[in-house]
mmCIF file of C-alpha atoms in Angstrom:
data_model
loop_
_atom_site.group_PDB
_atom_site.id
_atom_site.type_symbol
_atom_site.label_atom_id
_atom_site.label_comp_id
_atom_site.label_asym_id
_atom_site.label_seq_id
_atom_site.Cartn_x
_atom_site.Cartn_y
_atom_site.Cartn_z
ATOM 1 C CA MET T 1 -26.672 10.350 35.568
ATOM 2 C CA ALA T 2 -25.420 9.676 39.096
ATOM 3 C CA GLU T 3 -27.323 7.338 41.384
ATOM 4 C CA LYS T 4 -26.952 5.597 44.698
ATOM 5 C CA LEU T 5 -24.344 2.835 44.827
ATOM 6 C CA PRO T 6 -26.020 -0.549 44.363
ATOM 7 C CA PRO T 7 -25.802 -2.906 47.325
ATOM 8 C CA SER T 8 -22.529 -4.797 47.303
ATOM 9 C CA PRO T 9 -20.852 -7.202 49.702
ATOM 10 C CA GLY T 10 -17.534 -5.387 49.165
ATOM 11 C CA GLY T 11 -17.862 -2.969 52.077
ATOM 12 C CA GLY T 12 -16.652 -3.649 55.603
ATOM 13 C CA ILE T 13 -13.740 -5.946 54.780
ATOM 14 C CA THR T 14 -9.987 -5.409 54.800
ATOM 15 C CA PRO T 15 -7.682 -5.439 51.733
ATOM 16 C CA LEU T 16 -6.169 -8.689 53.054
ATOM 17 C CA GLN T 17 -9.609 -10.306 53.077
ATOM 18 C CA GLN T 18 -10.181 -9.045 49.519
ATOM 19 C CA MET T 19 -6.887 -10.698 48.552
ATOM 20 C CA LEU T 20 -7.930 -14.000 50.130
ATOM 21 C CA ALA T 21 -11.301 -13.893 48.343
ATOM 22 C CA SER T 22 -9.728 -13.122 44.949
ATOM 23 C CA GLY T 23 -6.976 -15.727 45.458
ATOM 24 C CA THR T 24 -9.567 -18.412 46.167
ATOM 25 C CA GLY T 25 -11.550 -17.380 43.092
ATOM 26 C CA ALA T 26 -8.406 -17.496 40.957
ATOM 27 C CA ILE T 27 -7.587 -21.065 42.000
ATOM 28 C CA LEU T 28 -11.154 -22.329 41.436
ATOM 29 C CA THR T 29 -11.333 -20.620 38.033
ATOM 30 C CA SER T 30 -8.042 -22.208 36.968
ATOM 31 C CA LEU T 31 -9.153 -25.666 38.107
ATOM 32 C CA PHE T 32 -12.303 -25.391 35.968
ATOM 33 C CA VAL T 33 -10.902 -23.766 32.803
ATOM 34 C CA THR T 34 -7.506 -25.507 32.498
ATOM 35 C CA PRO T 35 -8.903 -28.863 31.224
ATOM 36 C CA LEU T 36 -10.672 -27.012 28.394
ATOM 37 C CA ASP T 37 -7.401 -25.448 27.250
ATOM 38 C CA VAL T 38 -5.384 -28.654 27.670
ATOM 39 C CA VAL T 39 -7.844 -30.457 25.365
ATOM 40 C CA LYS T 40 -7.696 -27.555 22.879
ATOM 41 C CA ILE T 41 -3.878 -27.727 22.756
ATOM 42 C CA ARG T 42 -3.941 -31.519 22.355
ATOM 43 C CA LEU T 43 -6.332 -31.216 19.406
ATOM 44 C CA GLN T 44 -4.102 -28.511 17.882
ATOM 45 C CA ALA T 45 -1.031 -30.748 18.273
ATOM 46 C CA GLN T 46 -2.894 -33.597 16.574
ATOM 47 C CA ARG T 47 -3.612 -31.426 13.521
ATOM 48 C CA THR T 48 -0.161 -29.765 13.452
ATOM 49 C CA PRO T 49 2.451 -31.697 15.493
ATOM 50 C CA PHE T 50 4.579 -29.471 17.708
ATOM 51 C CA SER T 51 8.198 -29.237 16.591
ATOM 52 C CA LYS T 52 11.065 -28.563 19.003
ATOM 53 C CA GLY T 53 11.027 -24.906 20.004
ATOM 54 C CA LYS T 54 7.378 -24.483 18.989
ATOM 55 C CA CYS T 55 5.630 -21.704 20.939
ATOM 56 C CA PHE T 56 1.978 -21.993 21.880
ATOM 57 C CA LEU T 57 -0.394 -20.127 24.198
ATOM 58 C CA TYR T 58 -1.946 -21.752 27.227
ATOM 59 C CA CYS T 59 -4.743 -20.159 29.250
ATOM 60 C CA ASN T 60 -5.817 -21.163 32.752
ATOM 61 C CA GLY T 61 -8.840 -18.844 32.665
ATOM 62 C CA LEU T 62 -6.969 -15.943 34.236
ATOM 63 C CA MET T 63 -3.921 -15.254 32.043
ATOM 64 C CA ASP T 64 -2.433 -16.307 28.720
ATOM 65 C CA HIS T 65 0.955 -17.966 29.170
ATOM 66 C CA LEU T 66 3.514 -18.615 26.453
ATOM 67 C CA TYR T 67 4.879 -22.154 26.474
ATOM 68 C CA VAL T 68 7.843 -23.504 24.530
ATOM 69 C CA CYS T 69 7.755 -27.178 23.563
ATOM 70 C CA GLN T 70 11.295 -28.426 24.146
ATOM 71 C CA ASN T 71 10.964 -31.960 22.739
ATOM 72 C CA GLY T 72 8.385 -31.831 19.958
ATOM 73 C CA ASN T 73 5.629 -34.392 20.515
ATOM 74 C CA GLY T 74 7.491 -35.729 23.537
ATOM 75 C CA CYS T 75 6.531 -32.574 25.403
ATOM 76 C CA THR T 76 5.945 -34.353 28.724
ATOM 77 C CA ALA T 77 4.338 -31.371 30.446
ATOM 78 C CA TRP T 78 1.457 -31.728 28.006
ATOM 79 C CA TYR T 79 0.982 -35.381 27.203
ATOM 80 C CA LYS T 80 2.473 -38.742 27.968
ATOM 81 C CA ALA T 81 1.454 -40.483 24.725
ATOM 82 C CA PRO T 82 0.036 -38.983 21.509
ATOM 83 C CA GLY T 83 -3.582 -39.959 20.947
ATOM 84 C CA ARG T 84 -6.069 -39.776 18.120
ATOM 85 C CA PHE T 85 -9.144 -37.791 19.070
ATOM 86 C CA THR T 86 -12.307 -37.326 17.030
ATOM 87 C CA GLY T 87 -13.447 -34.256 18.967
ATOM 88 C CA THR T 88 -13.472 -32.415 22.293
ATOM 89 C CA LEU T 89 -15.606 -34.937 24.224
ATOM 90 C CA ASP T 90 -13.616 -37.863 22.823
ATOM 91 C CA ALA T 91 -10.380 -36.161 23.917
ATOM 92 C CA PHE T 92 -11.696 -35.695 27.472
ATOM 93 C CA VAL T 93 -12.680 -39.374 27.711
ATOM 94 C CA LYS T 94 -9.467 -40.799 26.193
ATOM 95 C CA ILE T 95 -7.091 -38.546 28.155
ATOM 96 C CA THR T 96 -8.844 -39.435 31.420
ATOM 97 C CA ARG T 97 -8.948 -43.164 30.634
ATOM 98 C CA ASN T 98 -5.430 -43.581 29.177
ATOM 99 C CA GLU T 99 -3.383 -41.020 31.095
ATOM 100 C CA GLY T 100 -5.303 -40.412 34.280
ATOM 101 C CA ILE T 101 -7.521 -37.490 35.210
ATOM 102 C CA ARG T 102 -4.547 -35.432 36.465
ATOM 103 C CA SER T 103 -3.368 -35.030 32.843
ATOM 104 C CA LEU T 104 -6.279 -32.637 32.270
ATOM 105 C CA TRP T 105 -4.463 -30.175 34.544
ATOM 106 C CA SER T 106 -1.063 -30.448 32.808
ATOM 107 C CA GLY T 107 1.063 -27.335 33.176
ATOM 108 C CA LEU T 108 -1.231 -25.742 35.775
ATOM 109 C CA PRO T 109 1.115 -25.342 38.812
ATOM 110 C CA PRO T 110 3.758 -23.108 37.124
ATOM 111 C CA THR T 111 1.096 -20.849 35.618
ATOM 112 C CA LEU T 112 -0.674 -20.407 38.963
ATOM 113 C CA VAL T 113 2.536 -18.893 40.344
ATOM 114 C CA MET T 114 1.953 -16.005 37.909
ATOM 115 C CA ALA T 115 -1.824 -15.957 37.594
ATOM 116 C CA VAL T 116 -2.878 -15.949 41.258
ATOM 117 C CA PRO T 117 -0.744 -12.902 42.273
ATOM 118 C CA ALA T 118 -1.835 -11.061 39.097
ATOM 119 C CA THR T 119 -5.513 -11.717 39.874
ATOM 120 C CA VAL T 120 -5.104 -10.741 43.540
ATOM 121 C CA ILE T 121 -3.457 -7.434 42.524
ATOM 122 C CA TYR T 122 -6.120 -6.786 39.869
ATOM 123 C CA PHE T 123 -9.288 -7.471 41.903
ATOM 124 C CA THR T 124 -8.055 -5.858 45.120
ATOM 125 C CA THR T 125 -6.889 -2.750 43.230
ATOM 126 C CA TYR T 126 -10.241 -2.540 41.427
ATOM 127 C CA ASP T 127 -12.236 -2.616 44.671
ATOM 128 C CA GLN T 128 -9.946 -0.093 46.359
ATOM 129 C CA LEU T 129 -10.092 2.295 43.364
ATOM 130 C CA ARG T 130 -13.842 1.859 43.005
ATOM 131 C CA ASP T 131 -14.462 2.743 46.669
ATOM 132 C CA TYR T 132 -11.954 5.625 46.531
ATOM 133 C CA LEU T 133 -13.578 7.172 43.432
ATOM 134 C CA HIS T 134 -17.039 6.721 44.932
ATOM 135 C CA THR T 135 -15.938 8.502 48.118
ATOM 136 C CA ARG T 136 -14.235 11.326 46.190
ATOM 137 C CA MET T 137 -17.229 11.923 43.928
ATOM 138 C CA GLY T 138 -19.721 11.687 46.775
ATOM 139 C CA SER T 139 -22.252 9.760 44.698
ATOM 140 C CA TRP T 140 -22.387 6.692 42.494
ATOM 141 C CA ASN T 141 -21.687 7.144 38.789
ATOM 142 C CA HIS T 142 -21.778 4.466 36.078
ATOM 143 C CA TYR T 143 -18.344 5.538 34.826
ATOM 144 C CA ILE T 144 -16.615 4.733 38.130
ATOM 145 C CA PRO T 145 -16.295 0.963 37.383
ATOM 146 C CA LEU T 146 -15.180 1.800 33.816
ATOM 147 C CA LEU T 147 -12.281 3.939 35.062
ATOM 148 C CA ALA T 148 -11.414 1.733 38.054
ATOM 149 C CA GLY T 149 -11.430 -1.393 35.867
ATOM 150 C CA ALA T 150 -9.114 0.160 33.262
ATOM 151 C CA LEU T 151 -6.626 1.487 35.850
ATOM 152 C CA ALA T 152 -6.601 -1.733 37.889
ATOM 153 C CA ARG T 153 -5.847 -3.856 34.819
ATOM 154 C CA LEU T 154 -3.180 -1.426 33.624
ATOM 155 C CA GLY T 155 -1.433 -1.738 36.979
ATOM 156 C CA ALA T 156 -1.655 -5.552 37.086
ATOM 157 C CA VAL T 157 -0.322 -5.952 33.520
ATOM 158 C CA THR T 158 2.552 -3.541 34.202
ATOM 159 C CA VAL T 159 3.622 -5.502 37.298
ATOM 160 C CA ILE T 160 3.292 -8.983 35.747
ATOM 161 C CA SER T 161 4.591 -8.315 32.205
ATOM 162 C CA PRO T 162 8.347 -8.436 33.019
ATOM 163 C CA LEU T 163 7.838 -11.504 35.244
ATOM 164 C CA GLU T 164 6.112 -13.339 32.383
ATOM 165 C CA LEU T 165 8.991 -12.434 30.031
ATOM 166 C CA ILE T 166 11.488 -13.767 32.597
ATOM 167 C CA ARG T 167 9.468 -17.002 32.932
ATOM 168 C CA THR T 168 9.523 -17.435 29.130
ATOM 169 C CA LYS T 169 13.311 -16.901 29.044
ATOM 170 C CA MET T 170 13.836 -19.489 31.781
ATOM 171 C CA GLN T 171 11.672 -22.040 30.023
ATOM 172 C CA SER T 172 12.878 -21.480 26.456
ATOM 173 C CA GLN T 173 16.593 -21.431 27.311
ATOM 174 C CA GLN T 174 16.397 -23.765 30.354
ATOM 175 C CA LEU T 175 18.382 -21.317 32.459
ATOM 176 C CA SER T 176 19.306 -21.622 36.112
ATOM 177 C CA TYR T 177 18.467 -18.648 38.339
ATOM 178 C CA ARG T 178 22.100 -17.535 38.239
ATOM 179 C CA GLU T 179 22.227 -17.743 34.418
ATOM 180 C CA LEU T 180 18.890 -15.934 34.266
ATOM 181 C CA ARG T 181 20.293 -13.006 36.283
ATOM 182 C CA VAL T 182 23.220 -12.692 33.864
ATOM 183 C CA CYS T 183 20.832 -12.929 30.880
ATOM 184 C CA ILE T 184 18.582 -10.161 32.251
ATOM 185 C CA GLN T 185 21.555 -7.923 33.076
ATOM 186 C CA SER T 186 22.846 -8.393 29.514
ATOM 187 C CA ALA T 187 19.434 -7.578 27.991
ATOM 188 C CA VAL T 188 19.050 -4.466 30.161
ATOM 189 C CA ALA T 189 22.589 -3.285 29.342
ATOM 190 C CA GLN T 190 21.930 -3.733 25.611
ATOM 191 C CA ASP T 191 18.339 -2.501 25.246
ATOM 192 C CA GLY T 192 17.564 -0.686 28.505
ATOM 193 C CA TRP T 193 15.085 -1.461 31.295
ATOM 194 C CA LEU T 194 12.109 -1.061 28.954
ATOM 195 C CA SER T 195 13.167 -4.270 27.175
ATOM 196 C CA LEU T 196 11.673 -6.168 30.149
ATOM 197 C CA TRP T 197 8.247 -4.874 29.112
ATOM 198 C CA ARG T 198 8.308 -6.295 25.558
ATOM 199 C CA GLY T 199 4.787 -7.481 24.795
ATOM 200 C CA TRP T 200 3.266 -4.994 27.240
ATOM 201 C CA GLY T 201 1.632 -2.936 24.472
ATOM 202 C CA PRO T 202 -0.536 -5.642 22.843
ATOM 203 C CA THR T 203 -1.505 -7.032 26.260
ATOM 204 C CA VAL T 204 -2.638 -3.599 27.462
ATOM 205 C CA LEU T 205 -4.457 -3.007 24.163
ATOM 206 C CA ARG T 206 -6.623 -6.075 24.811
ATOM 207 C CA ASP T 207 -6.819 -6.319 28.609
ATOM 208 C CA VAL T 208 -7.489 -2.679 29.543
ATOM 209 C CA PRO T 209 -10.549 -2.214 27.233
ATOM 210 C CA PHE T 210 -11.763 -5.687 28.247
ATOM 211 C CA SER T 211 -11.514 -4.818 31.939
ATOM 212 C CA ALA T 212 -13.192 -1.418 31.531
ATOM 213 C CA LEU T 213 -16.104 -2.936 29.569
ATOM 214 C CA TYR T 214 -16.354 -5.930 31.890
ATOM 215 C CA TRP T 215 -16.708 -3.957 35.136
ATOM 216 C CA PHE T 216 -18.952 -1.327 33.544
ATOM 217 C CA ASN T 217 -21.373 -4.012 32.316
ATOM 218 C CA TYR T 218 -21.027 -6.151 35.437
ATOM 219 C CA GLU T 219 -22.192 -3.354 37.744
ATOM 220 C CA LEU T 220 -25.065 -2.481 35.378
ATOM 221 C CA VAL T 221 -26.256 -6.079 34.939
ATOM 222 C CA ARG T 222 -25.891 -6.887 38.651
ATOM 223 C CA THR T 223 -27.929 -3.823 39.637
ATOM 224 C CA TRP T 224 -30.610 -4.622 37.033
ATOM 225 C CA LEU T 225 -30.903 -8.278 38.119
ATOM 226 C CA CYS T 226 -31.177 -7.262 41.788
ATOM 227 C CA ARG T 227 -33.981 -4.855 40.942
ATOM 228 C CA GLN T 228 -35.818 -7.453 38.860
ATOM 229 C CA ALA T 229 -35.615 -9.994 41.701
ATOM 230 C CA TRP T 230 -36.368 -7.390 44.418
ATOM 231 C CA LEU T 231 -33.080 -8.171 46.166
ATOM 232 C CA ASP T 232 -31.192 -5.881 48.556
ATOM 233 C CA GLY T 233 -27.878 -7.477 47.609
ATOM 234 C CA ALA T 234 -26.522 -9.746 44.894
ATOM 235 C CA THR T 235 -26.798 -13.495 45.510
ATOM 236 C CA PHE T 236 -24.243 -16.042 44.258
ATOM 237 C CA MET T 237 -26.366 -16.752 41.152
ATOM 238 C CA VAL T 238 -26.866 -13.047 40.400
ATOM 239 C CA SER T 239 -23.085 -12.510 40.510
ATOM 240 C CA PHE T 240 -22.543 -15.659 38.400
ATOM 241 C CA ALA T 241 -25.010 -14.562 35.700
ATOM 242 C CA SER T 242 -23.730 -10.971 35.723
ATOM 243 C CA GLY T 243 -20.148 -12.176 35.325
ATOM 244 C CA ALA T 244 -21.017 -14.485 32.423
ATOM 245 C CA ILE T 245 -23.016 -11.809 30.556
ATOM 246 C CA SER T 246 -20.501 -8.992 31.050
ATOM 247 C CA GLY T 247 -17.585 -11.307 30.229
ATOM 248 C CA THR T 248 -19.239 -12.376 26.978
ATOM 249 C CA VAL T 249 -19.931 -8.779 25.900
ATOM 250 C CA ALA T 250 -16.368 -7.656 26.704
ATOM 251 C CA ALA T 251 -14.872 -10.724 24.953
ATOM 252 C CA VAL T 252 -16.811 -10.087 21.735
ATOM 253 C CA LEU T 253 -16.025 -6.358 21.604
ATOM 254 C CA THR T 254 -12.294 -6.845 22.228
ATOM 255 C CA LEU T 255 -11.865 -9.925 19.992
ATOM 256 C CA PRO T 256 -9.754 -8.140 17.306
ATOM 257 C CA PHE T 257 -7.289 -7.072 20.016
ATOM 258 C CA ASP T 258 -7.179 -10.662 21.298
ATOM 259 C CA VAL T 259 -6.309 -11.996 17.814
ATOM 260 C CA VAL T 260 -3.501 -9.435 17.455
ATOM 261 C CA LYS T 261 -2.230 -10.021 21.003
ATOM 262 C CA THR T 262 -2.083 -13.806 20.451
ATOM 263 C CA GLN T 263 -0.018 -13.490 17.268
ATOM 264 C CA ARG T 264 2.225 -10.835 18.787
ATOM 265 C CA GLN T 265 2.871 -12.938 21.898
ATOM 266 C CA ILE T 266 3.847 -15.970 19.782
ATOM 267 C CA GLU T 267 6.151 -13.774 17.651
ATOM 268 C CA LEU T 268 7.838 -12.488 20.798
ATOM 269 C CA GLY T 269 8.204 -16.055 22.041
ATOM 270 C CA ASP T 270 9.800 -17.135 18.768
ATOM 271 C CA SER T 271 12.257 -14.244 19.016
ATOM 272 C CA GLU T 272 13.271 -15.493 22.495
ATOM 273 C CA VAL T 273 13.680 -19.126 21.352
ATOM 274 C CA HIS T 274 15.323 -18.364 17.988
ATOM 275 C CA PRO T 275 16.937 -14.924 18.426
ATOM 276 C CA VAL T 276 19.083 -15.298 15.284
ATOM 277 C CA THR T 277 16.564 -16.637 12.767
ATOM 278 C CA ALA T 278 13.387 -14.982 14.075
ATOM 279 C CA SER T 279 12.182 -11.905 12.249
ATOM 280 C CA LYS T 280 11.668 -8.725 14.235
ATOM 281 C CA PRO T 281 8.167 -8.743 15.783
ATOM 282 C CA SER T 282 5.704 -6.532 13.911
ATOM 283 C CA SER T 283 4.116 -3.525 15.543
ATOM 284 C CA THR T 284 0.547 -4.022 16.749
ATOM 285 C CA TRP T 285 -0.886 -1.757 14.043
ATOM 286 C CA LEU T 286 1.083 -3.446 11.214
ATOM 287 C CA LEU T 287 0.051 -6.867 12.494
ATOM 288 C CA MET T 288 -3.600 -5.816 12.467
ATOM 289 C CA GLN T 289 -3.247 -4.542 8.887
ATOM 290 C CA ARG T 290 -1.529 -7.776 7.822
ATOM 291 C CA ILE T 291 -4.279 -9.962 9.319
ATOM 292 C CA ARG T 292 -6.927 -7.843 7.590
ATOM 293 C CA ALA T 293 -5.068 -8.034 4.245
ATOM 294 C CA GLU T 294 -4.629 -11.823 4.464
ATOM 295 C CA SER T 295 -7.993 -12.856 5.918
ATOM 296 C CA GLY T 296 -10.229 -9.817 5.611
ATOM 297 C CA THR T 297 -12.096 -8.205 8.494
ATOM 298 C CA ARG T 298 -13.345 -11.671 9.515
ATOM 299 C CA GLY T 299 -9.737 -12.578 10.320
ATOM 300 C CA LEU T 300 -9.797 -10.075 13.187
ATOM 301 C CA PHE T 301 -12.733 -11.975 14.696
ATOM 302 C CA ALA T 302 -11.235 -15.458 14.327
ATOM 303 C CA GLY T 303 -11.827 -17.785 17.280
ATOM 304 C CA PHE T 304 -15.048 -16.055 18.317
ATOM 305 C CA LEU T 305 -16.819 -19.147 19.694
ATOM 306 C CA PRO T 306 -13.833 -20.716 21.536
ATOM 307 C CA ARG T 307 -13.058 -17.387 23.219
ATOM 308 C CA VAL T 308 -16.640 -16.878 24.402
ATOM 309 C CA ILE T 309 -16.915 -20.511 25.597
ATOM 310 C CA LYS T 310 -13.764 -20.014 27.684
ATOM 311 C CA VAL T 311 -14.225 -16.417 28.886
ATOM 312 C CA ALA T 312 -17.910 -16.578 29.943
ATOM 313 C CA PRO T 313 -17.579 -19.397 32.520
ATOM 314 C CA ALA T 314 -14.174 -18.115 33.695
ATOM 315 C CA CYS T 315 -15.607 -14.646 34.417
ATOM 316 C CA ALA T 316 -18.730 -16.137 36.022
ATOM 317 C CA ILE T 317 -16.782 -18.453 38.365
ATOM 318 C CA MET T 318 -14.192 -15.825 39.275
ATOM 319 C CA ILE T 319 -16.581 -13.001 40.145
ATOM 320 C CA SER T 320 -19.195 -15.143 41.930
ATOM 321 C CA THR T 321 -16.509 -16.817 44.078
ATOM 322 C CA TYR T 322 -14.935 -13.426 44.788
ATOM 323 C CA GLU T 323 -18.250 -11.838 45.795
ATOM 324 C CA PHE T 324 -19.128 -14.893 47.922
ATOM 325 C CA GLY T 325 -15.745 -14.623 49.655
ATOM 326 C CA LYS T 326 -16.251 -10.922 50.348
ATOM 327 C CA SER T 327 -19.750 -11.593 51.695
ATOM 328 C CA PHE T 328 -18.363 -14.331 53.967
ATOM 329 C CA PHE T 329 -15.694 -12.015 55.419
ATOM 330 C CA GLN T 330 -18.195 -9.187 55.831
ATOM 331 C CA LYS T 331 -20.488 -11.416 57.937
ATOM 332 C CA LEU T 332 -17.488 -12.685 59.904
ATOM 333 C CA ASN T 333 -16.402 -9.107 60.689
ATOM 334 C CA GLN T 334 -19.932 -8.130 61.733
ATOM 335 C CA GLU T 335 -20.143 -11.126 64.108
ATOM 336 C CA GLN T 336 -16.789 -10.196 65.650
ATOM 337 C CA GLN T 337 -17.950 -6.620 66.156
ATOM 338 C CA LEU T 338 -21.147 -7.809 67.869
ATOM 339 C CA ARG T 339 -19.159 -10.070 70.174
ATOM 340 C CA GLY T 340 -16.979 -7.105 71.109
ATOM 341 C CA LEU T 341 -19.960 -4.998 72.225
#
């Protein structure tokens, strides 16, 4: 059933201002979430030491990035000296005390180069599509954020996917920019332009449903919370709570796709690092069947708690900062208009 569009601070600002708001949110989200993932990777390395050429996933709260450990446990981007940790809190304390607090943000700068533009494209496209669909339909419909969220994420993944593959090639083979150009030309000549989008399928399979569910639930929860609190527009805390709730729901419902995407991404990374010995990456469907055969249906929901712990605060920080930024620019524009009268 169609209804009036709920109050939102998104109106009355330019696309450039939307980009600035989303870029700021992306940086703040990364600064908060990165230490959690650095500690997780350190604990993983303690249980199973990283060998040379080992691929692992690193998440800064916005994107998953494939990293290749070049020197085994001497992987300087991740830790200066191996430590023995008894748990997450112990790891935080020991890393800060022995290596300095900056070590908790290891590997962040190169991932921001990818994650910030991807987030800016994604959030700005979502808002533009959402407003366009609302204008075209003439009234507010609950399915508008569902469709806008899916299309915006599809576009962002399609733009970023080849860049992420290029980044992995540079890191795994330690190529110069000139060598990288030759490598890409060779790959395109051999397998065609579509070879640059290897890994696109599993990423889309997880990210597009996640985005559709996230925005659908976010708009519903935000509207409901505003009504309960008798608010004309969403406050920072309303946006924060709405983001956390909708992020949690989307993360749980798309968890099987996340498990498959993680394994597929590591397989693709291995095939880049060891092109001769690596087996051909499985299709998404075969990989899902294999996980189910080896670990049962529960295997498709592995990592439930860590994913929710990471996704909920990341979504909450990102959306609340973004909405705050849009609200700030809206007030700024209104003040400028009043001065001009």
